[in-house]
Amino acid sequence: MSVPRRLWWLLGLALLAVATLGLAVGAVPLTPSEVWRALSGVGDPAAIAIVTDLRLPRVVLGIVVGAGLAASGTALQMTLRNPLAEPYLLGVSGGAAVGAVLAVVLGVTAPGVVPLAAFGGAMLAVMLVLLVARAAGGRADSRVLLMAGVVVGAFCTAAIMVALGTAPEGTVRGALWWMMGSLGDAQWSSVRWIACYVVAGIACLVWWGRDLDVLALGEDAAASLGIDVERVTRRVYLGASLLAAATVAGAGLIGFVGLIVPAIARALGTRSSRETVLASALAGGILVVAADLVARTVLRPTELPLGAVTALVGVPFFLWRLRAGVAR
Amino acid sequence: MIHFDNVVLRYAGSQEPAVQGVTLEALAGRLTAVVGPNGSGKSTLVRTLLGRLAPESGRVTLDGRPISDLTRRQVATTLAVVSQREEPAFPLRARDFIALGRYPHGSAFSAPSAADREAVASAIARADLEALAERSTDELSGGEWQRVRIARALAQGGRALVLDEPTTFLDVGHEMSVFELLDSLARAGQCILLVSHQLNLVARFADQMVLLHRGLVAATGRPADVMRGDVLERVYEWPLVVTRDPAVGAPVLVPLRGRGTP
């Protein structure tokens, strides 16, 4: 089960290139060599400050968020055996949005509160999905989980509408901005813990790689191979959801990454879940940093919502994949 | 080596048990076939062997030990199940798909051992899949796909193989190749428990037949004992005759037209 070493080089170099670009482009443009000098702490003190304090946290957050969303999507797709499964569809993001929007609308916007509220909301949504699934099917059947996720997601959307509909004038824009996703609030204090969390989450998914491979075969086949299907499905679902929740807490709602990046990774030739999770993580980081670059440059000085950019890229790609799939 | 002893099985929430006291045994080196109409409880027995449905009463034993006393891994290294349907969500190389049969033998990060590689190679050889091993699973025909699934079960390395209607949707040639494969595995000492609707082929290949009817055993024994017109007619609720195939000498069921006319 191996993909050419070339692919890993390609992904690594692409990430490096896009990250360098992300550090170089901005109100004060820098050359790549200036960026590298600033990173190693030599040269113009202003450039060093711009790179290490302003742009680097943003780029690192982009990499971490993209990697987390894509790895989470890969794990969910394999566990639920559905190429459409992603954190967005499964209520995680909806729950996070409810938490964050409530915090914004209620005016509780002390530093760190909104991400915490988002994380709490996502956790609640995941618990709710597992409870609904248990009530409906009595076990963690993949179809039941999928449907429970969709239902909880719809419920969250309704709750957000209610919250926004009754919110005071000034707060709606802030809440909406958060819901559209942005890396603009990146600060080392928060980026650091989100990075730790995402690395730990991806490590778990890689550790469970063999389980994911077997779960992707289907429930009967997995049971025949000696896996406790319900328990392991629940475990992976919870792990992948927590991973997504952390990214949402860091950057708001960024759609389509968890959906399309795993498809890209598979199109690049990855097969086993370990390869797909790792390749997705790299490709997800590339995609989000690149999308952020687009979001903050095309209409400068106005910044576009990051979630909108990823969706604008994602929809055509998805249609293309769909066509390729149907054509076969 | 697989024993069902007066087993009653009931799905959660249903009033009537799907299996109402079935006793049967599948021995090593034998091809044992379970036949019966739709809904007679055949697949329910398989679900129990998958550990997905516990008996309400009676005992299911594997080598004399109750299956409920064994860990899932112990069961998986003794017995492999090829269930009725399987659609992989994401394509794999056939060889990698077959290698997943080694799952119960490894731990999270162990590299494939020499025994693993040998088991996979031997499974590929026994299922006659050398030419297809590098193909992607979504490029296989129905018959090739079933052979690949059987190969994964063989790679699992157990002494018992349970198959739930492995030849549904297969044409005559592929169906025969599956039956020939099962026959050769049984001759080589495997315990084969086969659930099938293909009464005529089962009658030619099986050492032992078990006919289920509404969750009970309606007849059991060698094919000649079970393939009796009066019994089958009652169980399948359709007029039929059982005759002897002039070419191969095995009993053959011939269903009649609606009103008993040929």
Coordinates of C-alpha atoms in Angstrom, one line a residue:
Chain A
M1 CA 0.0 0.0 0.0
S2 CA 2.3 2.7 -1.1
V3 CA 2.1 5.8 -3.2
P4 CA 5.2 7.1 -5.1
R5 CA 7.6 9.1 -2.9
R6 CA 7.2 11.8 -5.5
L7 CA 3.7 12.6 -4.2
W8 CA 5.0 13.4 -0.7
W9 CA 7.8 15.6 -2.1
L10 CA 5.3 17.3 -4.3
L11 CA 2.9 18.0 -1.4
G12 CA 5.7 19.1 0.9
L13 CA 7.2 21.5 -1.7
A14 CA 3.8 22.9 -2.6
L15 CA 3.1 23.6 1.1
L16 CA 6.4 25.3 1.5
A17 CA 5.9 27.4 -1.6
V18 CA 2.4 28.5 -0.7
A19 CA 3.4 29.2 2.9
T20 CA 6.3 31.4 1.7
L21 CA 4.0 33.2 -0.6
G22 CA 1.6 33.7 2.3
L23 CA 4.4 35.3 4.4
A24 CA 5.6 37.4 1.5
V25 CA 2.3 38.9 0.3
G26 CA 0.5 41.7 2.2
A27 CA 0.4 45.4 2.7
V28 CA 4.2 45.4 2.9
P29 CA 5.3 43.1 0.2
L30 CA 8.5 41.1 0.9
T31 CA 10.7 39.0 -1.4
P32 CA 11.0 35.3 -0.5
S33 CA 14.6 35.8 0.5
E34 CA 13.5 38.6 2.9
V35 CA 10.9 36.2 4.3
W36 CA 13.5 33.5 5.0
R37 CA 16.0 36.0 6.5
A38 CA 13.2 37.4 8.7
L39 CA 12.3 33.9 9.8
S40 CA 15.8 33.2 10.9
G41 CA 15.8 36.5 12.7
V42 CA 18.2 38.6 10.7
G43 CA 17.6 41.8 8.7
D44 CA 15.2 44.6 9.0
P45 CA 13.5 44.5 12.5
A46 CA 10.2 45.7 10.9
A47 CA 10.2 42.9 8.4
I48 CA 11.0 40.4 11.3
A49 CA 8.0 41.8 13.2
I50 CA 5.7 41.6 10.2
V51 CA 6.7 38.0 9.3
T52 CA 6.9 36.4 12.8
D53 CA 4.2 38.3 14.7
L54 CA 1.6 39.1 12.0
R55 CA 1.8 36.8 9.1
L56 CA 3.3 33.6 10.5
P57 CA 0.6 32.9 13.0
R58 CA -2.0 33.4 10.2
V59 CA -0.2 31.0 7.8
V60 CA 0.4 28.4 10.6
L61 CA -3.3 28.7 11.6
G62 CA -4.2 28.2 7.9
I63 CA -2.1 25.0 7.7
V64 CA -3.4 23.7 10.9
V65 CA -7.0 24.4 10.1
G66 CA -6.8 23.0 6.6
A67 CA -5.0 19.9 7.8
G68 CA -7.4 19.3 10.6
L69 CA -10.5 19.7 8.5
A70 CA -9.2 17.5 5.7
A71 CA -8.0 14.7 8.0
S72 CA -11.3 14.8 9.8
G73 CA -13.2 14.6 6.5
T74 CA -11.1 11.6 5.4
A75 CA -11.7 9.7 8.6
L76 CA -15.5 10.4 8.5
Q77 CA -15.8 9.4 4.9
M78 CA -14.0 6.1 5.5
T79 CA -15.9 5.3 8.7
L80 CA -19.3 6.2 7.3
R81 CA -18.4 4.8 3.8
N82 CA -19.7 7.9 2.2
P83 CA -17.6 10.3 0.1
L84 CA -20.0 13.1 1.0
A85 CA -19.5 12.8 4.7
E86 CA -17.6 15.8 6.2
P87 CA -17.7 17.8 9.4
Y88 CA -20.1 20.3 7.8
L89 CA -22.7 17.7 7.0
L90 CA -22.5 16.0 10.3
G91 CA -23.6 18.8 12.7
V92 CA -20.2 19.5 14.1
S93 CA -19.8 22.8 12.3
G94 CA -23.5 23.7 12.9
G95 CA -23.0 23.2 16.6
A96 CA -19.9 25.3 16.7
A97 CA -21.7 28.0 14.8
V98 CA -24.6 28.0 17.3
G99 CA -22.1 28.4 20.2
A100 CA -20.1 31.2 18.5
V101 CA -23.2 33.1 17.3
L102 CA -24.8 33.0 20.7
A103 CA -21.6 34.3 22.3
V104 CA -21.4 37.2 19.7
V105 CA -25.2 38.0 19.9
L106 CA -25.1 38.0 23.7
G107 CA -22.2 40.4 23.5
V108 CA -19.8 38.1 25.4
T109 CA -16.8 38.8 23.2
A110 CA -13.9 38.8 25.7
P111 CA -10.8 37.4 24.1
G112 CA -11.0 33.6 23.7
V113 CA -14.7 33.4 24.5
V114 CA -16.0 32.9 21.0
P115 CA -13.6 30.0 20.2
L116 CA -14.5 28.4 23.5
A117 CA -18.2 28.8 22.8
A118 CA -17.7 27.4 19.3
F119 CA -15.9 24.4 20.7
G120 CA -18.5 23.8 23.3
G121 CA -21.3 24.1 20.7
A122 CA -19.6 21.5 18.5
M123 CA -19.1 19.1 21.4
L124 CA -22.8 19.4 22.3
A125 CA -23.8 18.8 18.7
V126 CA -21.6 15.7 18.5
M127 CA -23.1 14.4 21.7
L128 CA -26.6 15.1 20.4
V129 CA -25.8 13.3 17.1
L130 CA -24.6 10.2 19.1
L131 CA -27.7 10.4 21.3
V132 CA -30.1 10.7 18.4
A133 CA -28.4 7.8 16.6
R134 CA -28.6 5.7 19.7
A135 CA -32.3 6.6 20.2
A136 CA -33.1 5.9 16.5
G137 CA -31.1 2.8 15.8
G138 CA -29.8 1.6 19.1
R139 CA -26.3 1.4 17.7
A140 CA -23.7 3.4 15.8
D141 CA -25.0 2.3 12.4
S142 CA -23.2 4.5 9.7
R143 CA -26.5 5.4 7.9
V144 CA -28.2 6.3 11.2
L145 CA -25.2 8.5 12.2
L146 CA -25.2 10.2 8.9
M147 CA -28.9 11.0 9.1
A148 CA -28.6 12.1 12.8
G149 CA -25.8 14.4 11.7
V150 CA -27.9 16.0 9.0
V151 CA -30.9 16.4 11.3
V152 CA -28.8 18.0 14.1
G153 CA -27.1 20.2 11.5
A154 CA -30.5 21.4 10.2
F155 CA -31.6 22.1 13.8
C156 CA -28.4 24.1 14.4
T157 CA -29.1 26.2 11.3
A158 CA -32.6 26.9 12.6
A159 CA -31.2 27.9 16.0
I160 CA -28.8 30.3 14.3
M161 CA -31.6 31.9 12.3
V162 CA -33.5 32.5 15.5
A163 CA -30.5 33.9 17.3
L164 CA -29.7 36.2 14.4
G165 CA -33.3 37.2 13.8
T166 CA -33.6 38.5 17.4
A167 CA -30.0 39.9 17.6
P168 CA -29.2 43.6 18.1
E169 CA -28.3 45.5 14.9
G170 CA -24.5 45.7 15.3
T171 CA -23.8 42.2 16.3
V172 CA -25.2 40.4 13.2
R173 CA -22.3 41.4 11.0
G174 CA -19.8 40.1 13.5
A175 CA -21.6 36.8 13.8
L176 CA -22.0 36.4 10.1
W177 CA -18.3 37.2 9.5
W178 CA -17.4 34.5 11.9
M179 CA -19.7 32.0 10.2
M180 CA -18.0 32.7 6.9
G181 CA -14.6 31.8 8.3
S182 CA -11.5 33.8 8.6
L183 CA -7.9 33.5 9.6
G184 CA -7.8 37.2 10.5
D185 CA -7.8 36.7 14.3
A186 CA -4.8 34.4 14.3
Q187 CA -2.6 35.0 17.4
W188 CA 0.2 32.8 18.7
S189 CA -1.6 32.3 22.0
S190 CA -4.6 30.5 20.3
V191 CA -2.7 29.1 17.3
R192 CA -0.4 27.2 19.6
W193 CA -3.0 25.2 21.4
I194 CA -5.1 24.6 18.2
A195 CA -1.9 23.3 16.6
C196 CA -1.2 20.9 19.4
Y197 CA -4.8 19.7 19.3
V198 CA -4.8 19.1 15.6
V199 CA -1.5 17.3 15.6
A200 CA -2.8 15.0 18.4
G201 CA -6.0 14.4 16.5
I202 CA -4.3 13.6 13.3
A203 CA -1.9 11.3 15.2
C204 CA -4.9 9.4 16.6
L205 CA -6.4 9.0 13.1
V206 CA -3.1 7.7 11.8
W207 CA -2.9 5.3 14.8
W208 CA -6.4 4.0 14.0
G209 CA -5.4 3.6 10.3
R210 CA -5.9 -0.1 10.1
D211 CA -9.3 0.2 11.8
L212 CA -10.4 2.8 9.3
D213 CA -9.3 0.6 6.4
V214 CA -11.4 -2.3 7.8
L215 CA -14.4 -0.1 8.6
A216 CA -14.4 1.2 5.1
L217 CA -15.1 -2.3 3.9
G218 CA -18.6 -2.3 5.4
E219 CA -20.1 -3.5 8.6
D220 CA -20.4 -7.2 7.9
A221 CA -16.9 -7.4 6.5
A222 CA -15.4 -5.5 9.4
A223 CA -17.3 -7.7 11.9
S224 CA -15.9 -10.8 10.1
L225 CA -12.4 -9.4 10.6
G226 CA -13.0 -9.2 14.3
I227 CA -13.6 -5.5 14.8
D228 CA -16.2 -4.2 17.2
V229 CA -17.9 -2.1 14.5
E230 CA -20.2 0.0 16.7
R231 CA -17.5 0.9 19.3
V232 CA -14.8 1.7 16.8
T233 CA -17.2 3.7 14.6
R234 CA -18.2 5.8 17.6
R235 CA -14.6 6.3 18.6
V236 CA -13.5 7.5 15.2
Y237 CA -16.6 9.7 14.8
L238 CA -15.9 11.4 18.1
G239 CA -12.2 11.8 17.4
A240 CA -12.8 13.3 13.9
S241 CA -15.5 15.6 15.2
L242 CA -13.3 16.9 18.0
L243 CA -10.6 17.6 15.4
A244 CA -13.0 19.6 13.3
A245 CA -14.4 21.4 16.4
A246 CA -10.9 22.7 17.2
T247 CA -10.4 24.0 13.7
V248 CA -13.8 25.8 13.8
A249 CA -12.9 27.3 17.1
G250 CA -9.8 28.7 15.5
A251 CA -11.1 30.0 12.2
G252 CA -14.9 29.9 12.1
L253 CA -16.7 27.9 9.5
I254 CA -14.7 26.9 6.4
G255 CA -16.7 24.7 4.2
F256 CA -15.7 22.2 1.5
V257 CA -12.2 21.5 2.7
G258 CA -13.3 18.4 4.5
L259 CA -15.3 17.3 1.5
I260 CA -13.0 17.9 -1.5
V261 CA -9.5 17.5 -0.1
P262 CA -10.0 13.7 0.7
A263 CA -11.2 13.3 -2.9
I264 CA -8.1 15.1 -4.2
A265 CA -5.9 12.9 -2.1
R266 CA -7.6 9.8 -3.5
A267 CA -7.4 11.2 -7.0
L268 CA -3.6 11.6 -6.4
G269 CA -3.4 7.9 -5.9
T270 CA -3.6 7.3 -2.1
R271 CA -5.4 4.2 -1.1
S272 CA -4.9 3.1 2.5
S273 CA -6.4 5.4 5.1
R274 CA -3.1 6.3 6.6
E275 CA -1.8 7.6 3.3
T276 CA -5.1 9.4 2.6
V277 CA -5.2 11.0 6.0
L278 CA -1.6 12.3 5.8
A279 CA -1.9 13.4 2.2
S280 CA -5.2 15.1 2.9
A281 CA -3.7 16.9 5.9
L282 CA -0.9 18.3 3.7
A283 CA -3.2 19.2 0.8
G284 CA -5.7 20.7 3.2
G285 CA -3.0 23.0 4.6
I286 CA -2.1 24.0 1.1
L287 CA -5.6 24.7 0.1
V288 CA -6.5 26.8 3.1
V289 CA -3.3 28.9 3.0
A290 CA -3.8 29.5 -0.8
A291 CA -7.5 30.3 -0.3
D292 CA -6.6 32.8 2.4
L293 CA -4.0 34.4 0.1
V294 CA -6.8 34.8 -2.5
A295 CA -9.2 36.1 0.1
R296 CA -6.9 38.9 1.3
T297 CA -5.4 40.0 -2.0
V298 CA -8.0 40.0 -4.8
L299 CA -10.0 43.0 -3.4
R300 CA -7.4 44.5 -1.2
P301 CA -7.8 46.2 1.2
T302 CA -11.2 44.5 1.6
E303 CA -10.9 41.0 2.8
L304 CA -13.2 38.3 1.4
P305 CA -14.7 35.7 3.7
L306 CA -12.4 32.6 3.6
G307 CA -15.3 30.2 3.7
A308 CA -16.7 31.8 0.6
V309 CA -13.4 31.4 -1.3
T310 CA -13.1 27.7 -0.4
A311 CA -16.7 27.1 -1.5
L312 CA -16.1 29.0 -4.8
V313 CA -13.1 26.7 -5.5
G314 CA -14.8 23.7 -4.1
V315 CA -18.0 23.6 -6.1
P316 CA -16.4 23.5 -9.6
F317 CA -13.9 20.9 -8.4
F318 CA -16.7 18.8 -6.9
L319 CA -18.7 19.0 -10.1
W320 CA -15.7 17.9 -12.1
R321 CA -15.2 14.9 -9.8
L322 CA -18.8 14.1 -10.1
R323 CA -18.6 14.1 -13.9
A324 CA -15.5 12.0 -13.8
G325 CA -17.2 9.5 -11.5
V326 CA -20.4 9.4 -13.6
A327 CA -18.4 9.1 -16.8
R328 CA -16.7 5.9 -15.7
Chain B
M1 CA -16.2 -27.5 14.1
I2 CA -19.2 -25.1 13.9
H3 CA -22.1 -26.3 16.0
F4 CA -25.6 -24.7 16.4
D5 CA -27.3 -26.5 19.3
N6 CA -31.0 -25.8 19.5
V7 CA -30.4 -22.1 18.7
V8 CA -33.2 -19.5 18.9
L9 CA -32.5 -16.1 17.4
R10 CA -34.7 -13.1 17.5
Y11 CA -34.2 -9.6 16.0
A12 CA -34.7 -6.7 18.5
G13 CA -38.3 -5.6 18.5
S14 CA -39.7 -8.5 16.4
Q15 CA -42.3 -10.8 18.0
E16 CA -41.5 -14.1 16.4
P17 CA -37.9 -15.5 16.5
A18 CA -36.3 -15.6 13.0
V19 CA -34.7 -18.9 14.0
Q20 CA -36.7 -21.1 16.4
G21 CA -34.4 -23.9 17.6
V22 CA -32.0 -25.0 14.9
T23 CA -29.4 -27.7 15.4
L24 CA -26.7 -28.2 12.7
E25 CA -23.0 -28.8 12.5
A26 CA -20.4 -28.0 9.9
L27 CA -17.4 -30.2 10.0
A28 CA -13.8 -29.7 8.8
G29 CA -13.2 -31.1 5.4
R30 CA -16.9 -30.9 4.5
L31 CA -19.0 -28.7 2.4
T32 CA -22.2 -28.1 4.4
A33 CA -24.9 -26.2 2.7
V34 CA -27.9 -24.4 4.3
V35 CA -30.8 -24.0 1.9
G36 CA -34.3 -22.8 2.2
P37 CA -36.8 -20.2 1.0
N38 CA -36.3 -16.4 1.5
G39 CA -36.9 -15.5 5.1
S40 CA -36.3 -19.0 6.4
G41 CA -33.5 -17.9 8.7
K42 CA -30.4 -18.7 6.7
S43 CA -28.8 -15.3 6.9
T44 CA -29.7 -14.9 10.5
L45 CA -27.5 -17.8 11.3
V46 CA -24.6 -16.1 9.5
R47 CA -25.3 -12.9 11.5
T48 CA -24.8 -14.8 14.7
L49 CA -21.4 -16.1 13.4
L50 CA -20.5 -12.5 12.7
G51 CA -21.2 -11.7 16.4
R52 CA -23.9 -9.3 15.4
L53 CA -26.8 -11.2 17.0
A54 CA -26.6 -13.2 20.2
P55 CA -28.8 -16.4 20.6
E56 CA -31.8 -16.0 22.8
S57 CA -31.3 -19.6 23.8
G58 CA -29.3 -22.6 22.7
R59 CA -25.5 -22.6 22.0
V60 CA -23.3 -21.7 19.1
T61 CA -19.9 -23.3 19.5
L62 CA -16.7 -23.1 17.6
D63 CA -14.4 -26.1 18.2
G64 CA -16.5 -26.9 21.2
R65 CA -16.2 -23.5 22.8
P66 CA -19.2 -21.2 23.0
I67 CA -18.7 -18.3 20.6
S68 CA -19.8 -15.9 23.2
D69 CA -16.7 -16.9 25.4
L70 CA -14.3 -16.1 22.6
T71 CA -12.9 -12.7 21.8
R72 CA -13.8 -11.2 18.4
R73 CA -10.2 -11.7 17.4
Q74 CA -10.2 -15.4 18.3
V75 CA -13.3 -15.9 16.3
A76 CA -11.9 -13.9 13.3
T77 CA -8.7 -16.0 13.3
T78 CA -10.7 -19.3 13.2
L79 CA -13.7 -18.4 11.0
A80 CA -14.1 -16.0 8.1
V81 CA -17.4 -14.9 6.8
V82 CA -18.1 -13.7 3.2
S83 CA -21.4 -11.9 3.8
Q84 CA -24.1 -11.4 1.2
R85 CA -23.3 -8.0 0.0
E86 CA -20.3 -5.8 0.1
E87 CA -19.7 -2.6 -1.8
P88 CA -16.4 -1.0 -0.9
A89 CA -16.9 2.8 -0.7
F90 CA -13.4 3.5 -1.9
P91 CA -11.6 1.3 -4.4
L92 CA -8.5 -0.6 -3.4
R93 CA -5.9 -2.7 -5.2
A94 CA -7.2 -6.3 -5.1
R95 CA -4.0 -7.4 -3.4
D96 CA -4.3 -4.7 -0.7
F97 CA -8.0 -5.6 -0.3
I98 CA -7.1 -9.3 0.2
A99 CA -4.3 -8.3 2.6
L100 CA -6.9 -6.7 4.9
G101 CA -7.8 -10.2 5.7
R102 CA -4.7 -10.2 7.9
Y103 CA -6.2 -7.6 10.2
P104 CA -7.0 -9.9 13.1
H105 CA -3.3 -11.1 13.1
G106 CA -1.6 -7.7 13.4
S107 CA -1.5 -4.7 15.7
A108 CA -1.9 -1.0 14.9
F109 CA 1.6 -0.5 13.5
S110 CA 3.0 -3.9 12.8
A111 CA 4.5 -4.3 9.3
P112 CA 3.2 -7.3 7.4
S113 CA 5.1 -10.4 8.7
A114 CA 6.4 -13.2 6.6
A115 CA 3.4 -15.2 7.6
D116 CA 1.1 -12.4 6.4
R117 CA 2.8 -12.2 3.0
E118 CA 2.6 -15.9 2.7
A119 CA -1.0 -16.1 3.6
V120 CA -1.9 -13.4 1.1
A121 CA 0.1 -15.0 -1.7
S122 CA -1.4 -18.4 -0.9
A123 CA -5.0 -17.0 -0.9
I124 CA -4.4 -15.3 -4.2
A125 CA -3.1 -18.6 -5.7
R126 CA -5.9 -20.7 -4.3
A127 CA -8.6 -18.3 -5.6
D128 CA -6.7 -18.2 -9.0
L129 CA -6.3 -14.5 -8.9
E130 CA -2.7 -14.0 -9.8
A131 CA -3.6 -12.1 -13.0
L132 CA -6.0 -9.8 -11.2
A133 CA -4.0 -9.0 -8.0
E134 CA -2.9 -5.5 -9.2
R135 CA -6.3 -4.5 -10.5
S136 CA -8.4 -2.0 -8.7
T137 CA -11.5 -3.4 -7.0
D138 CA -13.8 -1.2 -9.0
E139 CA -12.5 -2.7 -12.2
L140 CA -13.5 -6.3 -11.4
S141 CA -16.4 -8.1 -12.9
G142 CA -19.0 -9.7 -10.5
G143 CA -17.4 -13.1 -10.6
E144 CA -13.9 -11.7 -10.1
W145 CA -15.1 -9.6 -7.2
Q146 CA -16.6 -12.6 -5.4
R147 CA -13.4 -14.5 -5.9
V148 CA -11.4 -11.6 -4.5
R149 CA -13.7 -11.5 -1.4
I150 CA -13.3 -15.2 -0.9
A151 CA -9.5 -14.8 -1.2
R152 CA -9.6 -12.1 1.6
A153 CA -11.5 -14.6 3.7
L154 CA -8.9 -17.3 2.9
A155 CA -6.1 -14.8 3.8
Q156 CA -7.7 -14.5 7.2
G157 CA -6.2 -17.9 7.8
G158 CA -9.1 -19.6 9.7
R159 CA -10.1 -23.2 9.3
A160 CA -13.7 -22.4 8.7
L161 CA -15.2 -20.4 5.8
V162 CA -18.9 -19.2 5.9
L163 CA -20.4 -17.8 2.7
D164 CA -23.8 -16.2 2.4
E165 CA -25.1 -16.7 -1.2
P166 CA -21.8 -16.1 -2.9
T167 CA -23.0 -16.9 -6.4
T168 CA -26.0 -14.6 -6.6
F169 CA -25.8 -12.5 -9.8
L170 CA -23.1 -14.7 -11.3
D171 CA -23.4 -16.4 -14.7
V172 CA -23.0 -20.2 -15.0
G173 CA -19.3 -20.2 -15.6
H174 CA -18.4 -17.9 -12.7
E175 CA -20.9 -19.8 -10.5
M176 CA -19.3 -23.1 -11.3
S177 CA -15.8 -21.6 -10.6
V178 CA -16.9 -20.5 -7.2
F179 CA -18.4 -23.9 -6.4
E180 CA -15.3 -25.7 -7.7
L181 CA -13.2 -23.5 -5.5
L182 CA -15.3 -24.2 -2.4
D183 CA -15.1 -27.9 -3.2
S184 CA -11.4 -27.9 -3.5
L185 CA -11.1 -26.0 -0.3
A186 CA -13.3 -28.6 1.5
R187 CA -11.2 -31.4 0.0
A188 CA -8.1 -29.7 1.4
G189 CA -9.6 -29.8 4.9
Q190 CA -11.4 -26.5 5.3
C191 CA -14.8 -26.4 6.9
I192 CA -17.2 -24.8 4.5
L193 CA -20.6 -23.6 5.5
L194 CA -22.5 -22.3 2.5
V195 CA -25.8 -20.5 2.4
S196 CA -27.3 -20.8 -1.1
H197 CA -30.4 -20.7 -3.2
Q198 CA -28.8 -22.9 -5.9
L199 CA -30.3 -26.2 -4.9
N200 CA -29.2 -28.1 -7.9
L201 CA -25.6 -27.0 -7.6
V202 CA -25.6 -27.6 -3.9
A203 CA -27.0 -31.1 -4.4
R204 CA -24.0 -31.8 -6.7
F205 CA -21.3 -30.3 -4.5
A206 CA -22.4 -30.5 -0.8
D207 CA -21.5 -33.3 1.5
Q208 CA -24.3 -32.3 3.9
M209 CA -27.5 -30.3 3.3
V210 CA -29.7 -28.5 5.9
L211 CA -33.1 -27.3 4.6
L212 CA -34.6 -24.5 6.7
H213 CA -38.2 -23.6 6.7
R214 CA -39.6 -20.8 8.8
G215 CA -36.8 -20.9 11.3
L216 CA -36.8 -24.7 11.7
V217 CA -34.9 -27.5 10.2
A218 CA -37.2 -29.2 7.7
A219 CA -34.7 -31.8 6.5
T220 CA -31.1 -32.6 6.9
G221 CA -28.7 -35.2 5.6
R222 CA -26.9 -36.0 2.4
P223 CA -28.2 -34.3 -0.7
A224 CA -30.2 -37.4 -1.7
D225 CA -32.0 -37.4 1.6
V226 CA -32.9 -33.7 1.4
M227 CA -33.7 -33.4 -2.3
R228 CA -37.1 -35.0 -2.0
G229 CA -40.0 -33.7 -4.1
D230 CA -42.6 -33.9 -1.3
V231 CA -40.4 -32.1 1.2
L232 CA -39.2 -29.4 -1.1
E233 CA -42.7 -28.8 -2.5
R234 CA -44.1 -28.2 1.0
V235 CA -41.2 -25.9 2.0
Y236 CA -41.1 -23.8 -1.2
E237 CA -44.9 -23.9 -1.6
W238 CA -44.6 -24.5 -5.3
P239 CA -45.3 -27.6 -7.4
L240 CA -42.0 -29.3 -8.4
V241 CA -40.5 -32.6 -9.2
V242 CA -37.1 -34.0 -8.2
T243 CA -35.5 -36.1 -10.8
R244 CA -32.0 -37.4 -11.5
D245 CA -29.7 -35.4 -13.8
P246 CA -28.9 -37.8 -16.7
A247 CA -25.5 -36.3 -17.3
V248 CA -24.1 -36.1 -13.8
G249 CA -26.4 -38.4 -11.8
A250 CA -27.2 -35.8 -9.1
P251 CA -30.7 -35.1 -7.9
V252 CA -32.2 -32.1 -9.7
L253 CA -35.2 -30.0 -8.8
V254 CA -37.4 -29.0 -11.7
P255 CA -40.1 -26.4 -10.8
L256 CA -43.4 -26.9 -12.6
R257 CA -45.6 -24.2 -14.2
G258 CA -48.3 -22.7 -12.0
R259 CA -51.0 -25.3 -12.1
G260 CA -48.7 -28.3 -11.9
T261 CA -48.5 -28.6 -15.7
P262 CA -44.9 -29.1 -17.1

